[in-house]
């Protein structure tokens, strides 16, 4: 186990390093930089800046240096001092800008993941046990519709229904009176009242996919010889189902936990823009549009960290629930 954890830790560090280089290069690929973006805004506002002022700005921000020097400075500050850089657009440290929105993003992501697995696992198992029944066809049809419906369209529909049926404005995550209020039980309750729409929007396609995955995995296990032998030995159907096929069918579900978390978070920008959510989705999109490279790079690293940590947790859970993997590890 110690050897496994150490090898995974090395893998995490190397992956983060590779992602940081790739992300930094991709962010700098579009023509121009933050200084050009700032100059365009000043031009549109009727207060243009001179070429000399633009060059001075690039020099002050370090944008006139080669990309590898900018990257080295960014990474060294992050590793040695925990400094993720400075957001030129927000005029604040990147860590502070992200930290303001990260808790709400995590609350939304984990709420969505919890409901996805809570709904998908029992429905997928039931559909496998009742294969080709009317209920199975109903769940399959609903799953295909969920997979085919765009997130932004579903968000607009649910916002309209929430306003029409409940008289509730579900745009954003808080009512106006709780928007900038300190945390309290009232603010938590208000968050829960507004959380149901983004959770449904972000979780619909993932839930539909997981239902199909659980169904297929369970059907595959039910057709194996050990299940037939246990059934012939007189084991009750429910005990047989829970003791053998379900445990084995959960392996691919647990294995997808890491990228499912990233899938939920990466799907948030479009939903966040449509619903005006104060999470990291619109922040990431805003940083890319304004070429705020340190903020955009910090966001990419955080998304990558979620994926790697989620995958690591998935591997640990697989070791715990599947003795075959433990034996292979030994």
PDB file of C-alpha atoms in Angstrom:
ATOM      1  CA  UNK A   1       0.000   0.000   0.000  1.00  0.00           C
ATOM      2  CA  UNK A   2       2.822   2.435   0.857  1.00  0.00           C
ATOM      3  CA  UNK A   3       4.512   1.720  -2.452  1.00  0.00           C
ATOM      4  CA  UNK A   4       1.235   2.327  -4.274  1.00  0.00           C
ATOM      5  CA  UNK A   5       0.629   5.644  -2.503  1.00  0.00           C
ATOM      6  CA  UNK A   6       4.195   6.805  -3.213  1.00  0.00           C
ATOM      7  CA  UNK A   7       3.982   5.891  -6.914  1.00  0.00           C
ATOM      8  CA  UNK A   8       0.660   7.721  -7.200  1.00  0.00           C
ATOM      9  CA  UNK A   9       2.120  10.773  -5.494  1.00  0.00           C
ATOM     10  CA  UNK A  10       4.999  10.884  -7.989  1.00  0.00           C
ATOM     11  CA  UNK A  11       2.495  10.475 -10.808  1.00  0.00           C
ATOM     12  CA  UNK A  12       0.441  13.372  -9.429  1.00  0.00           C
ATOM     13  CA  UNK A  13       3.469  15.686  -9.282  1.00  0.00           C
ATOM     14  CA  UNK A  14       4.617  14.819 -12.803  1.00  0.00           C
ATOM     15  CA  UNK A  15       1.104  15.221 -14.204  1.00  0.00           C
ATOM     16  CA  UNK A  16       0.658  18.602 -12.556  1.00  0.00           C
ATOM     17  CA  UNK A  17       4.003  19.756 -13.953  1.00  0.00           C
ATOM     18  CA  UNK A  18       3.110  18.624 -17.481  1.00  0.00           C
ATOM     19  CA  UNK A  19      -0.346  20.209 -17.305  1.00  0.00           C
ATOM     20  CA  UNK A  20       1.085  23.503 -16.048  1.00  0.00           C
ATOM     21  CA  UNK A  21       3.437  23.723 -19.071  1.00  0.00           C
ATOM     22  CA  UNK A  22       0.740  22.786 -21.590  1.00  0.00           C
ATOM     23  CA  UNK A  23      -1.814  25.120 -20.035  1.00  0.00           C
ATOM     24  CA  UNK A  24       0.632  28.047 -19.953  1.00  0.00           C
ATOM     25  CA  UNK A  25       1.470  27.559 -23.638  1.00  0.00           C
ATOM     26  CA  UNK A  26      -2.177  27.213 -24.699  1.00  0.00           C
ATOM     27  CA  UNK A  27      -3.218  30.316 -22.778  1.00  0.00           C
ATOM     28  CA  UNK A  28      -0.568  32.341 -24.627  1.00  0.00           C
ATOM     29  CA  UNK A  29      -1.449  30.997 -28.094  1.00  0.00           C
ATOM     30  CA  UNK A  30      -4.187  33.580 -28.928  1.00  0.00           C
ATOM     31  CA  UNK A  31      -2.797  36.770 -30.478  1.00  0.00           C
ATOM     32  CA  UNK A  32      -2.187  39.665 -28.107  1.00  0.00           C
ATOM     33  CA  UNK A  33      -1.956  39.703 -24.333  1.00  0.00           C
ATOM     34  CA  UNK A  34      -3.579  41.364 -21.346  1.00  0.00           C
ATOM     35  CA  UNK A  35      -2.060  44.726 -22.266  1.00  0.00           C
ATOM     36  CA  UNK A  36      -3.734  44.574 -25.691  1.00  0.00           C
ATOM     37  CA  UNK A  37      -7.032  43.626 -24.059  1.00  0.00           C
ATOM     38  CA  UNK A  38      -6.721  46.539 -21.658  1.00  0.00           C
ATOM     39  CA  UNK A  39      -5.872  48.922 -24.524  1.00  0.00           C
ATOM     40  CA  UNK A  40      -8.962  47.772 -26.466  1.00  0.00           C
ATOM     41  CA  UNK A  41     -11.179  48.467 -23.471  1.00  0.00           C
ATOM     42  CA  UNK A  42      -9.683  51.930 -23.087  1.00  0.00           C
ATOM     43  CA  UNK A  43     -10.206  52.530 -26.813  1.00  0.00           C
ATOM     44  CA  UNK A  44     -13.875  51.538 -26.556  1.00  0.00           C
ATOM     45  CA  UNK A  45     -14.305  53.759 -23.507  1.00  0.00           C
ATOM     46  CA  UNK A  46     -12.962  56.737 -25.476  1.00  0.00           C
ATOM     47  CA  UNK A  47      -9.731  57.002 -23.486  1.00  0.00           C
ATOM     48  CA  UNK A  48      -7.026  55.403 -25.667  1.00  0.00           C
ATOM     49  CA  UNK A  49      -3.495  54.917 -24.403  1.00  0.00           C
ATOM     50  CA  UNK A  50      -0.327  55.620 -26.353  1.00  0.00           C
ATOM     51  CA  UNK A  51       2.091  53.052 -27.689  1.00  0.00           C
ATOM     52  CA  UNK A  52       4.680  54.152 -25.133  1.00  0.00           C
ATOM     53  CA  UNK A  53       2.228  53.628 -22.281  1.00  0.00           C
ATOM     54  CA  UNK A  54       1.367  50.214 -23.688  1.00  0.00           C
ATOM     55  CA  UNK A  55       5.036  49.210 -23.842  1.00  0.00           C
ATOM     56  CA  UNK A  56       5.615  50.447 -20.289  1.00  0.00           C
ATOM     57  CA  UNK A  57       2.653  48.406 -19.126  1.00  0.00           C
ATOM     58  CA  UNK A  58       4.015  45.268 -20.778  1.00  0.00           C
ATOM     59  CA  UNK A  59       7.380  45.843 -19.123  1.00  0.00           C
ATOM     60  CA  UNK A  60       5.824  46.349 -15.674  1.00  0.00           C
ATOM     61  CA  UNK A  61       3.747  43.180 -16.008  1.00  0.00           C
ATOM     62  CA  UNK A  62       6.650  41.168 -17.437  1.00  0.00           C
ATOM     63  CA  UNK A  63       4.796  40.480 -20.686  1.00  0.00           C
ATOM     64  CA  UNK A  64       7.804  41.536 -22.770  1.00  0.00           C
ATOM     65  CA  UNK A  65       9.807  38.533 -21.520  1.00  0.00           C
ATOM     66  CA  UNK A  66       9.921  35.128 -23.328  1.00  0.00           C
ATOM     67  CA  UNK A  67       7.188  32.694 -22.306  1.00  0.00           C
ATOM     68  CA  UNK A  68       9.594  30.236 -20.640  1.00  0.00           C
ATOM     69  CA  UNK A  69      10.913  32.976 -18.330  1.00  0.00           C
ATOM     70  CA  UNK A  70       7.357  33.998 -17.428  1.00  0.00           C
ATOM     71  CA  UNK A  71       6.512  30.351 -16.792  1.00  0.00           C
ATOM     72  CA  UNK A  72       9.593  29.746 -14.663  1.00  0.00           C
ATOM     73  CA  UNK A  73       8.863  32.800 -12.522  1.00  0.00           C
ATOM     74  CA  UNK A  74       5.231  31.747 -12.064  1.00  0.00           C
ATOM     75  CA  UNK A  75       6.036  28.145 -11.103  1.00  0.00           C
ATOM     76  CA  UNK A  76       8.932  29.039  -8.796  1.00  0.00           C
ATOM     77  CA  UNK A  77       6.796  31.539  -6.886  1.00  0.00           C
ATOM     78  CA  UNK A  78       3.999  29.005  -6.635  1.00  0.00           C
ATOM     79  CA  UNK A  79       6.233  26.181  -5.373  1.00  0.00           C
ATOM     80  CA  UNK A  80       8.482  28.188  -3.058  1.00  0.00           C
ATOM     81  CA  UNK A  81       6.028  30.762  -1.680  1.00  0.00           C
ATOM     82  CA  UNK A  82       2.585  29.426  -2.529  1.00  0.00           C
ATOM     83  CA  UNK A  83       2.003  32.496  -4.720  1.00  0.00           C
ATOM     84  CA  UNK A  84      -0.178  31.675  -7.751  1.00  0.00           C
ATOM     85  CA  UNK A  85       0.412  35.083  -9.266  1.00  0.00           C
ATOM     86  CA  UNK A  86      -1.488  38.346  -9.531  1.00  0.00           C
ATOM     87  CA  UNK A  87      -4.739  38.846 -11.405  1.00  0.00           C
ATOM     88  CA  UNK A  88      -4.346  41.996 -13.475  1.00  0.00           C
ATOM     89  CA  UNK A  89      -8.048  42.176 -14.260  1.00  0.00           C
ATOM     90  CA  UNK A  90      -9.198  41.907 -10.631  1.00  0.00           C
ATOM     91  CA  UNK A  91      -6.101  43.640  -9.187  1.00  0.00           C
ATOM     92  CA  UNK A  92      -5.875  40.990  -6.474  1.00  0.00           C
ATOM     93  CA  UNK A  93      -3.788  37.849  -5.859  1.00  0.00           C
ATOM     94  CA  UNK A  94      -5.022  34.878  -7.868  1.00  0.00           C
ATOM     95  CA  UNK A  95      -5.403  32.735  -4.749  1.00  0.00           C
ATOM     96  CA  UNK A  96      -7.773  35.296  -3.203  1.00  0.00           C
ATOM     97  CA  UNK A  97      -9.862  35.633  -6.369  1.00  0.00           C
ATOM     98  CA  UNK A  98     -10.259  31.861  -6.741  1.00  0.00           C
ATOM     99  CA  UNK A  99     -10.733  31.361  -2.997  1.00  0.00           C
ATOM    100  CA  UNK A 100     -13.798  33.608  -2.988  1.00  0.00           C
ATOM    101  CA  UNK A 101     -15.620  31.340  -5.447  1.00  0.00           C
ATOM    102  CA  UNK A 102     -14.126  27.917  -4.863  1.00  0.00           C
ATOM    103  CA  UNK A 103     -16.291  26.939  -1.822  1.00  0.00           C
ATOM    104  CA  UNK A 104     -19.512  27.485  -3.782  1.00  0.00           C
ATOM    105  CA  UNK A 105     -18.076  25.542  -6.723  1.00  0.00           C
ATOM    106  CA  UNK A 106     -17.193  22.615  -4.456  1.00  0.00           C
ATOM    107  CA  UNK A 107     -20.623  22.710  -2.787  1.00  0.00           C
ATOM    108  CA  UNK A 108     -22.297  22.591  -6.188  1.00  0.00           C
ATOM    109  CA  UNK A 109     -19.969  19.878  -7.538  1.00  0.00           C
ATOM    110  CA  UNK A 110     -20.226  17.515  -4.572  1.00  0.00           C
ATOM    111  CA  UNK A 111     -23.999  17.995  -4.294  1.00  0.00           C
ATOM    112  CA  UNK A 112     -24.307  17.091  -7.973  1.00  0.00           C
ATOM    113  CA  UNK A 113     -22.021  14.060  -7.639  1.00  0.00           C
ATOM    114  CA  UNK A 114     -23.872  12.809  -4.568  1.00  0.00           C
ATOM    115  CA  UNK A 115     -27.263  12.965  -6.279  1.00  0.00           C
ATOM    116  CA  UNK A 116     -25.874  11.477  -9.499  1.00  0.00           C
ATOM    117  CA  UNK A 117     -24.620   8.325  -7.765  1.00  0.00           C
ATOM    118  CA  UNK A 118     -27.571   8.188  -5.364  1.00  0.00           C
ATOM    119  CA  UNK A 119     -30.017   8.085  -8.280  1.00  0.00           C
ATOM    120  CA  UNK A 120     -28.007   6.225 -10.927  1.00  0.00           C
ATOM    121  CA  UNK A 121     -26.843   3.174  -8.936  1.00  0.00           C
ATOM    122  CA  UNK A 122     -30.251   1.866  -7.740  1.00  0.00           C
ATOM    123  CA  UNK A 123     -31.970   2.676 -11.047  1.00  0.00           C
ATOM    124  CA  UNK A 124     -29.190   1.015 -13.054  1.00  0.00           C
ATOM    125  CA  UNK A 125     -29.346  -2.127 -10.910  1.00  0.00           C
ATOM    126  CA  UNK A 126     -33.141  -2.244 -11.114  1.00  0.00           C
ATOM    127  CA  UNK A 127     -33.049  -1.827 -14.904  1.00  0.00           C
ATOM    128  CA  UNK A 128     -30.574  -4.705 -15.185  1.00  0.00           C
ATOM    129  CA  UNK A 129     -32.639  -7.009 -12.988  1.00  0.00           C
ATOM    130  CA  UNK A 130     -35.852  -6.064 -14.853  1.00  0.00           C
ATOM    131  CA  UNK A 131     -34.285  -6.061 -18.300  1.00  0.00           C
ATOM    132  CA  UNK A 132     -36.650  -5.153 -21.166  1.00  0.00           C
ATOM    133  CA  UNK A 133     -39.517  -4.416 -18.791  1.00  0.00           C
ATOM    134  CA  UNK A 134     -41.705  -1.334 -19.228  1.00  0.00           C
ATOM    135  CA  UNK A 135     -39.802   0.414 -16.410  1.00  0.00           C
ATOM    136  CA  UNK A 136     -36.482  -0.427 -18.032  1.00  0.00           C
ATOM    137  CA  UNK A 137     -37.652   1.083 -21.326  1.00  0.00           C
ATOM    138  CA  UNK A 138     -38.920   4.166 -19.468  1.00  0.00           C
ATOM    139  CA  UNK A 139     -35.590   4.731 -17.710  1.00  0.00           C
ATOM    140  CA  UNK A 140     -33.694   4.122 -20.968  1.00  0.00           C
ATOM    141  CA  UNK A 141     -35.811   6.669 -22.839  1.00  0.00           C
ATOM    142  CA  UNK A 142     -35.409   9.231 -20.053  1.00  0.00           C
ATOM    143  CA  UNK A 143     -31.660   8.593 -20.110  1.00  0.00           C
ATOM    144  CA  UNK A 144     -31.376   9.207 -23.842  1.00  0.00           C
ATOM    145  CA  UNK A 145     -33.355  12.426 -23.507  1.00  0.00           C
ATOM    146  CA  UNK A 146     -31.102  13.538 -20.637  1.00  0.00           C
ATOM    147  CA  UNK A 147     -27.963  12.822 -22.645  1.00  0.00           C
ATOM    148  CA  UNK A 148     -29.275  14.695 -25.680  1.00  0.00           C
ATOM    149  CA  UNK A 149     -30.502  17.829 -23.885  1.00  0.00           C
ATOM    150  CA  UNK A 150     -27.971  20.714 -23.844  1.00  0.00           C
ATOM    151  CA  UNK A 151     -27.176  22.068 -20.391  1.00  0.00           C
ATOM    152  CA  UNK A 152     -27.925  25.683 -21.259  1.00  0.00           C
ATOM    153  CA  UNK A 153     -31.351  24.758 -22.699  1.00  0.00           C
ATOM    154  CA  UNK A 154     -32.270  22.706 -19.640  1.00  0.00           C
ATOM    155  CA  UNK A 155     -31.135  25.591 -17.420  1.00  0.00           C
ATOM    156  CA  UNK A 156     -33.404  28.046 -19.232  1.00  0.00           C
ATOM    157  CA  UNK A 157     -36.373  25.655 -19.021  1.00  0.00           C
ATOM    158  CA  UNK A 158     -35.928  25.033 -15.295  1.00  0.00           C
ATOM    159  CA  UNK A 159     -35.454  28.739 -14.579  1.00  0.00           C
ATOM    160  CA  UNK A 160     -38.712  29.468 -16.384  1.00  0.00           C
ATOM    161  CA  UNK A 161     -40.579  26.677 -14.561  1.00  0.00           C
ATOM    162  CA  UNK A 162     -39.148  27.757 -11.208  1.00  0.00           C
ATOM    163  CA  UNK A 163     -40.370  31.304 -11.785  1.00  0.00           C
ATOM    164  CA  UNK A 164     -43.779  30.230 -13.121  1.00  0.00           C
ATOM    165  CA  UNK A 165     -44.634  27.453 -10.665  1.00  0.00           C
ATOM    166  CA  UNK A 166     -42.854  28.537  -7.480  1.00  0.00           C
ATOM    167  CA  UNK A 167     -42.525  32.271  -8.065  1.00  0.00           C
ATOM    168  CA  UNK A 168     -38.821  31.906  -7.311  1.00  0.00           C
ATOM    169  CA  UNK A 169     -36.017  33.579  -9.194  1.00  0.00           C
ATOM    170  CA  UNK A 170     -33.403  30.824  -9.380  1.00  0.00           C
ATOM    171  CA  UNK A 171     -30.758  32.842 -11.223  1.00  0.00           C
ATOM    172  CA  UNK A 172     -27.631  32.960  -9.088  1.00  0.00           C
ATOM    173  CA  UNK A 173     -27.209  31.042  -5.848  1.00  0.00           C
ATOM    174  CA  UNK A 174     -28.570  33.635  -3.405  1.00  0.00           C
ATOM    175  CA  UNK A 175     -31.444  36.049  -3.074  1.00  0.00           C
ATOM    176  CA  UNK A 176     -30.477  39.744  -3.201  1.00  0.00           C
ATOM    177  CA  UNK A 177     -30.667  40.141   0.577  1.00  0.00           C
ATOM    178  CA  UNK A 178     -28.196  37.252   1.098  1.00  0.00           C
ATOM    179  CA  UNK A 179     -25.861  38.037  -1.808  1.00  0.00           C
ATOM    180  CA  UNK A 180     -23.185  39.818   0.236  1.00  0.00           C
ATOM    181  CA  UNK A 181     -24.344  38.802   3.715  1.00  0.00           C
ATOM    182  CA  UNK A 182     -22.049  36.882   6.090  1.00  0.00           C
ATOM    183  CA  UNK A 183     -22.576  33.154   6.433  1.00  0.00           C
ATOM    184  CA  UNK A 184     -25.473  32.147   8.679  1.00  0.00           C
ATOM    185  CA  UNK A 185     -28.120  29.427   8.817  1.00  0.00           C
ATOM    186  CA  UNK A 186     -30.437  31.707   6.886  1.00  0.00           C
ATOM    187  CA  UNK A 187     -27.876  32.108   4.105  1.00  0.00           C
ATOM    188  CA  UNK A 188     -27.270  28.338   4.007  1.00  0.00           C
ATOM    189  CA  UNK A 189     -31.017  27.733   3.679  1.00  0.00           C
ATOM    190  CA  UNK A 190     -31.229  30.322   0.931  1.00  0.00           C
ATOM    191  CA  UNK A 191     -28.358  28.602  -0.891  1.00  0.00           C
ATOM    192  CA  UNK A 192     -30.181  25.255  -0.707  1.00  0.00           C
ATOM    193  CA  UNK A 193     -33.341  26.858  -2.115  1.00  0.00           C
ATOM    194  CA  UNK A 194     -31.403  28.043  -5.172  1.00  0.00           C
ATOM    195  CA  UNK A 195     -29.134  25.001  -5.535  1.00  0.00           C
ATOM    196  CA  UNK A 196     -31.657  22.573  -7.013  1.00  0.00           C
ATOM    197  CA  UNK A 197     -31.667  24.010 -10.544  1.00  0.00           C
ATOM    198  CA  UNK A 198     -27.877  23.981 -11.189  1.00  0.00           C
ATOM    199  CA  UNK A 199     -27.603  20.559  -9.539  1.00  0.00           C
ATOM    200  CA  UNK A 200     -30.252  19.125 -11.872  1.00  0.00           C
ATOM    201  CA  UNK A 201     -28.742  20.842 -14.911  1.00  0.00           C
ATOM    202  CA  UNK A 202     -25.185  19.676 -14.214  1.00  0.00           C
ATOM    203  CA  UNK A 203     -26.207  16.183 -13.124  1.00  0.00           C
ATOM    204  CA  UNK A 204     -28.785  15.172 -15.735  1.00  0.00           C
ATOM    205  CA  UNK A 205     -26.443  13.977 -18.483  1.00  0.00           C
ATOM    206  CA  UNK A 206     -24.016  12.396 -16.006  1.00  0.00           C
ATOM    207  CA  UNK A 207     -26.825  10.560 -14.215  1.00  0.00           C
ATOM    208  CA  UNK A 208     -28.163   9.208 -17.509  1.00  0.00           C
ATOM    209  CA  UNK A 209     -24.690   7.982 -18.480  1.00  0.00           C
ATOM    210  CA  UNK A 210     -24.118   6.359 -15.090  1.00  0.00           C
ATOM    211  CA  UNK A 211     -27.478   4.569 -15.248  1.00  0.00           C
ATOM    212  CA  UNK A 212     -26.493   2.988 -18.554  1.00  0.00           C
ATOM    213  CA  UNK A 213     -23.056   2.082 -17.192  1.00  0.00           C
ATOM    214  CA  UNK A 214     -24.427   0.462 -14.021  1.00  0.00           C
ATOM    215  CA  UNK A 215     -27.045  -1.408 -16.039  1.00  0.00           C
ATOM    216  CA  UNK A 216     -24.496  -2.754 -18.531  1.00  0.00           C
ATOM    217  CA  UNK A 217     -21.998  -3.740 -15.804  1.00  0.00           C
ATOM    218  CA  UNK A 218     -24.661  -5.496 -13.732  1.00  0.00           C
ATOM    219  CA  UNK A 219     -26.009  -7.396 -16.757  1.00  0.00           C
ATOM    220  CA  UNK A 220     -22.474  -8.500 -17.599  1.00  0.00           C
ATOM    221  CA  UNK A 221     -21.968  -9.862 -14.082  1.00  0.00           C
ATOM    222  CA  UNK A 222     -25.381 -11.566 -13.959  1.00  0.00           C
ATOM    223  CA  UNK A 223     -24.462 -13.669 -16.999  1.00  0.00           C
ATOM    224  CA  UNK A 224     -21.267 -15.067 -15.491  1.00  0.00           C
ATOM    225  CA  UNK A 225     -20.850 -18.648 -14.310  1.00  0.00           C
ATOM    226  CA  UNK A 226     -20.242 -17.864 -10.627  1.00  0.00           C
ATOM    227  CA  UNK A 227     -23.659 -16.198 -10.417  1.00  0.00           C
ATOM    228  CA  UNK A 228     -25.328 -19.221 -11.961  1.00  0.00           C
ATOM    229  CA  UNK A 229     -23.475 -21.505  -9.539  1.00  0.00           C
ATOM    230  CA  UNK A 230     -24.513 -19.391  -6.532  1.00  0.00           C
ATOM    231  CA  UNK A 231     -28.102 -19.355  -7.774  1.00  0.00           C
ATOM    232  CA  UNK A 232     -28.039 -23.145  -8.172  1.00  0.00           C
ATOM    233  CA  UNK A 233     -26.698 -23.417  -4.618  1.00  0.00           C
ATOM    234  CA  UNK A 234     -29.929 -21.934  -3.285  1.00  0.00           C
ATOM    235  CA  UNK A 235     -28.728 -18.407  -2.432  1.00  0.00           C
ATOM    236  CA  UNK A 236     -31.669 -15.996  -2.217  1.00  0.00           C
ATOM    237  CA  UNK A 237     -31.982 -13.616  -5.211  1.00  0.00           C
ATOM    238  CA  UNK A 238     -31.526 -10.407  -3.189  1.00  0.00           C
ATOM    239  CA  UNK A 239     -28.556 -11.696  -1.208  1.00  0.00           C
ATOM    240  CA  UNK A 240     -26.999 -13.075  -4.395  1.00  0.00           C
ATOM    241  CA  UNK A 241     -27.460  -9.762  -6.185  1.00  0.00           C
ATOM    242  CA  UNK A 242     -25.944  -7.626  -3.442  1.00  0.00           C
ATOM    243  CA  UNK A 243     -23.125  -9.965  -2.479  1.00  0.00           C
ATOM    244  CA  UNK A 244     -21.614 -10.689  -5.894  1.00  0.00           C
ATOM    245  CA  UNK A 245     -22.826  -8.956  -9.098  1.00  0.00           C
ATOM    246  CA  UNK A 246     -23.408  -5.525  -7.572  1.00  0.00           C
ATOM    247  CA  UNK A 247     -19.995  -5.429  -5.899  1.00  0.00           C
ATOM    248  CA  UNK A 248     -18.254  -6.340  -9.124  1.00  0.00           C
ATOM    249  CA  UNK A 249     -20.441  -3.996 -11.210  1.00  0.00           C
ATOM    250  CA  UNK A 250     -19.463  -1.027  -9.031  1.00  0.00           C
ATOM    251  CA  UNK A 251     -15.814  -1.209 -10.109  1.00  0.00           C
ATOM    252  CA  UNK A 252     -16.212   0.832 -13.326  1.00  0.00           C
ATOM    253  CA  UNK A 253     -18.453   3.290 -11.461  1.00  0.00           C
ATOM    254  CA  UNK A 254     -15.875   3.888  -8.744  1.00  0.00           C
ATOM    255  CA  UNK A 255     -13.115   4.112 -11.357  1.00  0.00           C
ATOM    256  CA  UNK A 256     -14.884   7.057 -13.053  1.00  0.00           C
ATOM    257  CA  UNK A 257     -15.177   9.119  -9.871  1.00  0.00           C
ATOM    258  CA  UNK A 258     -12.116  11.255 -10.622  1.00  0.00           C
ATOM    259  CA  UNK A 259     -13.073  12.435 -14.086  1.00  0.00           C
ATOM    260  CA  UNK A 260     -16.750  12.678 -13.094  1.00  0.00           C
ATOM    261  CA  UNK A 261     -15.780  15.383 -10.611  1.00  0.00           C
ATOM    262  CA  UNK A 262     -13.908  17.252 -13.326  1.00  0.00           C
ATOM    263  CA  UNK A 263     -16.808  16.717 -15.731  1.00  0.00           C
ATOM    264  CA  UNK A 264     -19.174  18.433 -13.306  1.00  0.00           C
ATOM    265  CA  UNK A 265     -16.796  21.331 -12.644  1.00  0.00           C
ATOM    266  CA  UNK A 266     -15.844  21.796 -16.311  1.00  0.00           C
ATOM    267  CA  UNK A 267     -19.518  21.858 -17.287  1.00  0.00           C
ATOM    268  CA  UNK A 268     -20.138  24.715 -14.887  1.00  0.00           C
ATOM    269  CA  UNK A 269     -18.927  27.679 -17.031  1.00  0.00           C
ATOM    270  CA  UNK A 270     -21.821  27.567 -19.523  1.00  0.00           C
ATOM    271  CA  UNK A 271     -24.390  26.895 -16.799  1.00  0.00           C
ATOM    272  CA  UNK A 272     -22.783  29.545 -14.608  1.00  0.00           C
ATOM    273  CA  UNK A 273     -22.998  32.180 -17.340  1.00  0.00           C
ATOM    274  CA  UNK A 274     -26.635  31.311 -18.176  1.00  0.00           C
ATOM    275  CA  UNK A 275     -27.704  31.300 -14.515  1.00  0.00           C
ATOM    276  CA  UNK A 276     -25.344  34.045 -13.262  1.00  0.00           C
ATOM    277  CA  UNK A 277     -23.746  31.733 -10.698  1.00  0.00           C
ATOM    278  CA  UNK A 278     -20.967  33.200  -8.510  1.00  0.00           C
ATOM    279  CA  UNK A 279     -18.701  30.168  -8.952  1.00  0.00           C
ATOM    280  CA  UNK A 280     -15.433  29.519 -10.758  1.00  0.00           C
ATOM    281  CA  UNK A 281     -17.045  28.745 -14.133  1.00  0.00           C
ATOM    282  CA  UNK A 282     -17.762  32.328 -15.257  1.00  0.00           C
ATOM    283  CA  UNK A 283     -14.516  33.416 -13.589  1.00  0.00           C
ATOM    284  CA  UNK A 284     -12.506  31.005 -15.747  1.00  0.00           C
ATOM    285  CA  UNK A 285     -14.293  32.110 -18.913  1.00  0.00           C
ATOM    286  CA  UNK A 286     -13.761  35.775 -17.990  1.00  0.00           C
ATOM    287  CA  UNK A 287     -10.033  35.211 -17.401  1.00  0.00           C
ATOM    288  CA  UNK A 288      -9.633  33.581 -20.837  1.00  0.00           C
ATOM    289  CA  UNK A 289     -11.502  36.344 -22.648  1.00  0.00           C
ATOM    290  CA  UNK A 290      -9.384  39.016 -20.943  1.00  0.00           C
ATOM    291  CA  UNK A 291      -6.135  37.014 -21.301  1.00  0.00           C
ATOM    292  CA  UNK A 292      -5.518  37.166 -17.570  1.00  0.00           C
ATOM    293  CA  UNK A 293      -3.011  34.327 -17.912  1.00  0.00           C
ATOM    294  CA  UNK A 294      -2.075  33.764 -14.253  1.00  0.00           C
ATOM    295  CA  UNK A 295      -5.707  33.540 -13.197  1.00  0.00           C
ATOM    296  CA  UNK A 296      -6.545  31.241 -16.128  1.00  0.00           C
ATOM    297  CA  UNK A 297      -3.473  29.098 -15.431  1.00  0.00           C
ATOM    298  CA  UNK A 298      -4.364  28.833 -11.754  1.00  0.00           C
ATOM    299  CA  UNK A 299      -7.872  27.698 -12.665  1.00  0.00           C
ATOM    300  CA  UNK A 300      -6.524  25.018 -15.019  1.00  0.00           C
ATOM    301  CA  UNK A 301      -4.196  23.705 -12.303  1.00  0.00           C
ATOM    302  CA  UNK A 302      -7.061  23.515  -9.819  1.00  0.00           C
ATOM    303  CA  UNK A 303      -9.204  21.581 -12.301  1.00  0.00           C
ATOM    304  CA  UNK A 304      -6.271  19.258 -12.905  1.00  0.00           C
ATOM    305  CA  UNK A 305      -5.738  18.799  -9.170  1.00  0.00           C
ATOM    306  CA  UNK A 306      -9.391  17.807  -8.738  1.00  0.00           C
ATOM    307  CA  UNK A 307      -9.028  15.203 -11.484  1.00  0.00           C
ATOM    308  CA  UNK A 308      -5.825  13.725 -10.065  1.00  0.00           C
ATOM    309  CA  UNK A 309      -7.063  13.656  -6.476  1.00  0.00           C
ATOM    310  CA  UNK A 310     -10.387  12.176  -7.565  1.00  0.00           C
ATOM    311  CA  UNK A 311      -8.586   9.475  -9.555  1.00  0.00           C
ATOM    312  CA  UNK A 312      -6.352   8.723  -6.563  1.00  0.00           C
ATOM    313  CA  UNK A 313      -9.412   8.340  -4.323  1.00  0.00           C
ATOM    314  CA  UNK A 314     -11.008   6.084  -6.963  1.00  0.00           C
ATOM    315  CA  UNK A 315      -7.926   3.850  -6.959  1.00  0.00           C
ATOM    316  CA  UNK A 316      -7.992   3.588  -3.169  1.00  0.00           C
ATOM    317  CA  UNK A 317     -11.698   2.713  -3.178  1.00  0.00           C
ATOM    318  CA  UNK A 318     -11.109   0.037  -5.835  1.00  0.00           C
ATOM    319  CA  UNK A 319      -8.423  -1.524  -3.650  1.00  0.00           C
ATOM    320  CA  UNK A 320     -10.815  -1.576  -0.702  1.00  0.00           C
ATOM    321  CA  UNK A 321     -13.812  -3.094  -2.519  1.00  0.00           C
ATOM    322  CA  UNK A 322     -12.062  -5.513  -4.900  1.00  0.00           C
ATOM    323  CA  UNK A 323      -9.727  -8.184  -3.438  1.00  0.00           C
ATOM    324  CA  UNK A 324      -8.421  -8.996  -6.931  1.00  0.00           C
ATOM    325  CA  UNK A 325      -6.858  -5.539  -7.249  1.00  0.00           C
ATOM    326  CA  UNK A 326      -5.311  -5.885  -3.773  1.00  0.00           C
ATOM    327  CA  UNK A 327      -3.735  -9.178  -4.813  1.00  0.00           C
ATOM    328  CA  UNK A 328      -2.372  -7.636  -8.012  1.00  0.00           C
ATOM    329  CA  UNK A 329      -0.928  -4.743  -5.983  1.00  0.00           C
ATOM    330  CA  UNK A 330       0.788  -7.155  -3.616  1.00  0.00           C
TER     331      UNK A 330
END
